[in-house]
mmCIF file of C-alpha atoms in Angstrom:
data_model
loop_
_atom_site.group_PDB
_atom_site.id
_atom_site.type_symbol
_atom_site.label_atom_id
_atom_site.label_comp_id
_atom_site.label_asym_id
_atom_site.label_seq_id
_atom_site.Cartn_x
_atom_site.Cartn_y
_atom_site.Cartn_z
ATOM 1 C CA MET A 1 24.786 22.623 -74.752
ATOM 2 C CA LEU A 2 26.621 25.767 -75.823
ATOM 3 C CA SER A 3 24.652 28.951 -76.459
ATOM 4 C CA ILE A 4 24.393 29.583 -80.225
ATOM 5 C CA LEU A 5 24.071 33.313 -80.919
ATOM 6 C CA TYR A 6 23.791 33.063 -84.705
ATOM 7 C CA GLN A 7 23.891 30.418 -87.419
ATOM 8 C CA ASP A 8 23.408 30.378 -91.199
ATOM 9 C CA GLU A 9 24.798 28.330 -94.088
ATOM 10 C CA TYR A 10 28.248 29.929 -93.749
ATOM 11 C CA ILE A 11 29.048 30.460 -90.064
ATOM 12 C CA VAL A 12 28.022 29.582 -86.544
ATOM 13 C CA VAL A 13 28.602 31.966 -83.624
ATOM 14 C CA ILE A 14 28.600 30.787 -80.017
ATOM 15 C CA ASN A 15 28.894 32.379 -76.600
ATOM 16 C CA LYS A 16 31.993 30.617 -75.250
ATOM 17 C CA PRO A 17 31.873 30.159 -71.473
ATOM 18 C CA PRO A 18 34.979 30.939 -69.402
ATOM 19 C CA GLY A 19 37.286 28.000 -68.761
ATOM 20 C CA LEU A 20 36.676 26.329 -72.136
ATOM 21 C CA LEU A 21 39.530 25.878 -74.616
ATOM 22 C CA VAL A 22 38.760 26.652 -78.265
ATOM 23 C CA HIS A 23 40.667 23.581 -79.480
ATOM 24 C CA ARG A 24 42.989 20.863 -78.218
ATOM 25 C CA SER A 25 46.315 22.234 -77.011
ATOM 26 C CA MET A 26 49.534 20.803 -75.598
ATOM 27 C CA ILE A 27 49.512 23.691 -73.141
ATOM 28 C CA ASP A 28 46.605 22.047 -71.269
ATOM 29 C CA LYS A 29 46.979 18.319 -71.916
ATOM 30 C CA ASN A 30 44.536 17.334 -69.161
ATOM 31 C CA GLU A 31 41.605 19.213 -70.705
ATOM 32 C CA THR A 32 39.005 16.996 -72.388
ATOM 33 C CA ARG A 33 36.352 19.524 -73.518
ATOM 34 C CA PHE A 34 36.900 21.877 -76.460
ATOM 35 C CA ALA A 35 34.606 24.398 -78.140
ATOM 36 C CA LEU A 36 35.279 23.052 -81.645
ATOM 37 C CA GLN A 37 34.263 19.483 -80.799
ATOM 38 C CA LEU A 38 31.275 20.586 -78.701
ATOM 39 C CA VAL A 39 29.896 22.790 -81.492
ATOM 40 C CA ARG A 40 30.512 20.080 -84.108
ATOM 41 C CA ASP A 41 28.609 17.529 -82.054
ATOM 42 C CA GLN A 42 25.843 20.010 -81.228
ATOM 43 C CA ILE A 43 25.062 21.053 -84.817
ATOM 44 C CA GLY A 44 26.115 17.778 -86.459
ATOM 45 C CA GLN A 45 28.533 19.472 -88.839
ATOM 46 C CA TYR A 46 32.291 20.003 -89.089
ATOM 47 C CA VAL A 47 33.388 23.512 -88.092
ATOM 48 C CA TYR A 48 36.525 25.508 -88.869
ATOM 49 C CA PRO A 49 38.174 27.900 -86.387
ATOM 50 C CA VAL A 50 38.927 31.419 -87.663
ATOM 51 C CA HIS A 51 40.047 33.081 -84.422
ATOM 52 C CA ARG A 52 40.449 32.201 -80.765
ATOM 53 C CA LEU A 53 39.652 33.413 -77.266
ATOM 54 C CA ASP A 54 41.868 32.732 -74.265
ATOM 55 C CA LYS A 55 40.612 29.890 -72.088
ATOM 56 C CA PRO A 56 39.489 32.213 -69.228
ATOM 57 C CA THR A 57 37.824 34.736 -71.590
ATOM 58 C CA SER A 58 34.143 34.339 -72.420
ATOM 59 C CA GLY A 59 32.004 35.616 -75.263
ATOM 60 C CA ILE A 60 31.639 35.690 -79.036
ATOM 61 C CA LEU A 61 33.435 32.925 -80.912
ATOM 62 C CA VAL A 62 32.940 32.620 -84.684
ATOM 63 C CA MET A 63 33.448 29.372 -86.594
ATOM 64 C CA ALA A 64 33.136 28.782 -90.335
ATOM 65 C CA LEU A 65 31.156 25.905 -91.829
ATOM 66 C CA SER A 66 33.466 25.451 -94.838
ATOM 67 C CA SER A 67 37.169 25.841 -95.581
ATOM 68 C CA GLU A 68 36.371 28.531 -98.185
ATOM 69 C CA VAL A 69 34.510 30.726 -95.696
ATOM 70 C CA ALA A 70 37.223 30.083 -93.102
ATOM 71 C CA ALA A 71 39.846 31.364 -95.551
ATOM 72 C CA LYS A 72 37.848 34.541 -96.262
ATOM 73 C CA LEU A 73 37.308 35.289 -92.562
ATOM 74 C CA THR A 74 40.953 34.541 -91.714
ATOM 75 C CA GLU A 75 41.967 37.030 -94.415
ATOM 76 C CA GLN A 76 39.704 39.665 -92.844
ATOM 77 C CA PHE A 77 41.241 39.047 -89.423
ATOM 78 C CA THR A 78 44.744 39.315 -90.910
ATOM 79 C CA ASN A 79 43.883 42.584 -92.691
ATOM 80 C CA LYS A 80 42.259 44.033 -89.535
ATOM 81 C CA ILE A 81 38.879 44.413 -91.243
ATOM 82 C CA ILE A 82 36.994 42.642 -88.475
ATOM 83 C CA LYS A 83 36.053 44.872 -85.527
ATOM 84 C CA LYS A 84 35.929 43.427 -82.017
ATOM 85 C CA LYS A 85 34.702 44.845 -78.733
ATOM 86 C CA TYR A 86 35.283 43.462 -75.234
ATOM 87 C CA LEU A 87 33.978 44.328 -71.782
ATOM 88 C CA ALA A 88 36.240 44.229 -68.715
ATOM 89 C CA LEU A 89 36.266 45.247 -65.079
ATOM 90 C CA VAL A 90 39.651 46.703 -64.131
ATOM 91 C CA ARG A 91 41.361 47.987 -61.004
ATOM 92 C CA GLY A 92 41.369 51.749 -60.418
ATOM 93 C CA TYR A 93 39.840 54.688 -62.264
ATOM 94 C CA THR A 94 40.723 54.752 -65.945
ATOM 95 C CA GLN A 95 40.639 57.796 -68.238
ATOM 96 C CA GLN A 96 37.376 58.379 -70.101
ATOM 97 C CA THR A 97 38.950 57.362 -73.415
ATOM 98 C CA ASP A 98 42.474 56.436 -74.373
ATOM 99 C CA SER A 99 44.584 54.374 -76.757
ATOM 100 C CA ILE A 100 47.345 52.020 -75.693
ATOM 101 C CA ASP A 101 50.057 51.764 -78.349
ATOM 102 C CA TYR A 102 52.552 49.411 -76.740
ATOM 103 C CA PRO A 103 54.408 46.690 -78.709
ATOM 104 C CA LEU A 104 54.319 43.233 -77.115
ATOM 105 C CA LYS A 105 56.933 40.499 -77.185
ATOM 106 C CA GLU A 106 55.565 37.211 -78.490
ATOM 107 C CA MET A 107 54.588 34.929 -75.613
ATOM 108 C CA LEU A 108 56.227 31.540 -76.164
ATOM 109 C CA ASP A 109 55.303 28.339 -74.369
ATOM 110 C CA LYS A 110 58.264 26.417 -72.938
ATOM 111 C CA MET A 111 56.875 23.107 -74.138
ATOM 112 C CA THR A 112 55.217 23.808 -77.483
ATOM 113 C CA ASP A 113 57.476 26.613 -78.742
ATOM 114 C CA LYS A 114 60.899 25.101 -78.058
ATOM 115 C CA LYS A 115 61.981 25.508 -81.693
ATOM 116 C CA ALA A 116 60.572 29.011 -82.140
ATOM 117 C CA GLN A 117 62.901 31.998 -82.385
ATOM 118 C CA GLN A 118 63.366 33.232 -78.828
ATOM 119 C CA ASP A 119 64.636 36.772 -79.479
ATOM 120 C CA LYS A 120 62.025 38.232 -81.838
ATOM 121 C CA GLU A 121 61.407 41.965 -81.674
ATOM 122 C CA ALA A 122 58.224 43.149 -79.980
ATOM 123 C CA GLN A 123 55.200 43.229 -82.309
ATOM 124 C CA GLU A 124 52.905 46.193 -82.909
ATOM 125 C CA ALA A 125 49.926 46.128 -80.524
ATOM 126 C CA VAL A 126 47.201 48.780 -80.224
ATOM 127 C CA THR A 127 44.129 48.828 -77.981
ATOM 128 C CA HIS A 128 41.526 51.587 -77.662
ATOM 129 C CA TYR A 129 39.275 51.825 -74.631
ATOM 130 C CA LYS A 130 36.312 53.787 -73.307
ATOM 131 C CA THR A 131 35.220 53.980 -69.676
ATOM 132 C CA LEU A 132 31.566 53.050 -69.129
ATOM 133 C CA TRP A 133 31.319 53.147 -65.322
ATOM 134 C CA GLN A 134 33.433 53.828 -62.245
ATOM 135 C CA GLY A 135 32.734 52.881 -58.663
ATOM 136 C CA GLU A 136 34.098 52.148 -55.239
ATOM 137 C CA LEU A 137 33.730 49.087 -53.032
ATOM 138 C CA PRO A 138 33.865 49.430 -49.227
ATOM 139 C CA PHE A 139 36.577 46.792 -48.845
ATOM 140 C CA PRO A 140 40.228 47.516 -48.035
ATOM 141 C CA VAL A 141 42.831 46.055 -50.389
ATOM 142 C CA GLY A 142 46.413 46.751 -49.393
ATOM 143 C CA ARG A 143 46.832 50.142 -47.699
ATOM 144 C CA TYR A 144 43.618 51.737 -49.011
ATOM 145 C CA PRO A 145 40.334 51.582 -46.996
ATOM 146 C CA THR A 146 38.228 51.228 -50.159
ATOM 147 C CA SER A 147 38.769 49.782 -53.664
ATOM 148 C CA ARG A 148 38.114 51.584 -56.946
ATOM 149 C CA TYR A 149 37.172 49.904 -60.218
ATOM 150 C CA SER A 150 36.246 50.832 -63.786
ATOM 151 C CA LEU A 151 34.083 49.046 -66.327
ATOM 152 C CA VAL A 152 35.685 49.559 -69.735
ATOM 153 C CA SER A 153 34.909 48.801 -73.355
ATOM 154 C CA LEU A 154 38.048 47.544 -75.108
ATOM 155 C CA MET A 155 38.581 47.694 -78.885
ATOM 156 C CA PRO A 156 41.783 45.965 -80.007
ATOM 157 C CA GLU A 157 43.286 46.914 -83.388
ATOM 158 C CA THR A 158 45.687 43.984 -83.298
ATOM 159 C CA GLY A 159 45.368 40.452 -81.943
ATOM 160 C CA ARG A 160 48.470 39.612 -79.946
ATOM 161 C CA LYS A 161 48.410 36.846 -77.350
ATOM 162 C CA HIS A 162 46.852 38.114 -74.096
ATOM 163 C CA GLN A 163 46.939 41.615 -75.632
ATOM 164 C CA LEU A 164 44.085 43.148 -73.638
ATOM 165 C CA ARG A 165 45.260 41.616 -70.373
ATOM 166 C CA ARG A 166 48.871 42.722 -70.943
ATOM 167 C CA HIS A 167 47.910 46.204 -72.115
ATOM 168 C CA MET A 168 45.687 46.864 -69.091
ATOM 169 C CA LYS A 169 48.483 45.680 -66.830
ATOM 170 C CA HIS A 170 50.877 48.009 -68.675
ATOM 171 C CA ILE A 171 48.762 51.085 -67.789
ATOM 172 C CA PHE A 172 48.384 49.836 -64.172
ATOM 173 C CA HIS A 173 44.699 48.904 -64.515
ATOM 174 C CA PRO A 174 44.815 45.081 -64.561
ATOM 175 C CA ILE A 175 41.655 43.121 -65.273
ATOM 176 C CA VAL A 176 39.963 41.641 -62.204
ATOM 177 C CA GLY A 177 40.344 37.867 -62.002
ATOM 178 C CA ASP A 178 43.459 37.734 -64.187
ATOM 179 C CA THR A 179 45.731 35.241 -62.433
ATOM 180 C CA THR A 180 48.566 35.717 -64.971
ATOM 181 C CA HIS A 181 48.744 39.484 -65.525
ATOM 182 C CA GLY A 182 46.487 40.768 -62.744
ATOM 183 C CA ASP A 183 46.697 41.949 -59.142
ATOM 184 C CA GLY A 184 46.629 39.049 -56.681
ATOM 185 C CA LYS A 185 45.292 41.115 -53.767
ATOM 186 C CA HIS A 186 42.268 42.358 -55.695
ATOM 187 C CA ASN A 187 41.641 38.886 -57.134
ATOM 188 C CA THR A 188 41.677 37.451 -53.613
ATOM 189 C CA MET A 189 39.189 40.077 -52.394
ATOM 190 C CA PHE A 190 36.759 39.267 -55.233
ATOM 191 C CA ARG A 191 37.091 35.533 -54.488
ATOM 192 C CA GLU A 192 36.417 36.059 -50.796
ATOM 193 C CA LYS A 193 33.610 38.636 -51.085
ATOM 194 C CA TYR A 194 31.895 37.527 -54.306
ATOM 195 C CA SER A 195 33.086 33.919 -54.868
ATOM 196 C CA LEU A 196 34.556 35.102 -58.178
ATOM 197 C CA GLU A 197 36.452 32.301 -59.902
ATOM 198 C CA ARG A 198 36.805 33.769 -63.404
ATOM 199 C CA LEU A 199 38.470 36.479 -65.442
ATOM 200 C CA LEU A 200 36.169 39.501 -65.868
ATOM 201 C CA LEU A 201 36.789 39.839 -69.604
ATOM 202 C CA ALA A 202 34.184 39.047 -72.262
ATOM 203 C CA ALA A 203 34.016 39.448 -76.045
ATOM 204 C CA ILE A 204 30.646 41.160 -76.556
ATOM 205 C CA GLU A 205 30.585 42.393 -80.161
ATOM 206 C CA MET A 206 32.077 41.513 -83.535
ATOM 207 C CA SER A 207 31.396 42.908 -87.002
ATOM 208 C CA PHE A 208 32.653 41.835 -90.412
#
């Protein structure tokens, strides 16, 4: 049973666990569990996706209960009216507050995006962040005797694929547990010391 955070006659909001796809995808053909089908079966009603979370990301996932509401929410996402906030643990000490304005090239899948234009210009991508906590762990990673980390609140203005993960990598503060854009040495340390098997990124707040 998925955790339902909110439900009324228009929408249902769940807390998506890490490792769960939002919907069926050719990118992961072997996966058999999807948030859309699980929610539909759980509440006994068809649901409509209005946004997505990466498979390894956990947290707030909103679904509409009618095509009309889905269209209205999709319009709000497109017009950047909806505000989202994420929580992440990243490598190193970040600044107290900062904005990352760094265009991102569209990430294309070799299998599903064969016919897509391959040489598109990078798209606008903006992320704001605030540091909530900083600390040190007494474990050597690489040439340093200890390891520093920051807990940050991330507020994306745009919604590019893997935007938060790619932006944090761009400023040399990759998210812990990110096997695609992260730091393998730090990921290995967290696996060995804390049995961490997930990406430390969660969607914690959404307003619309």
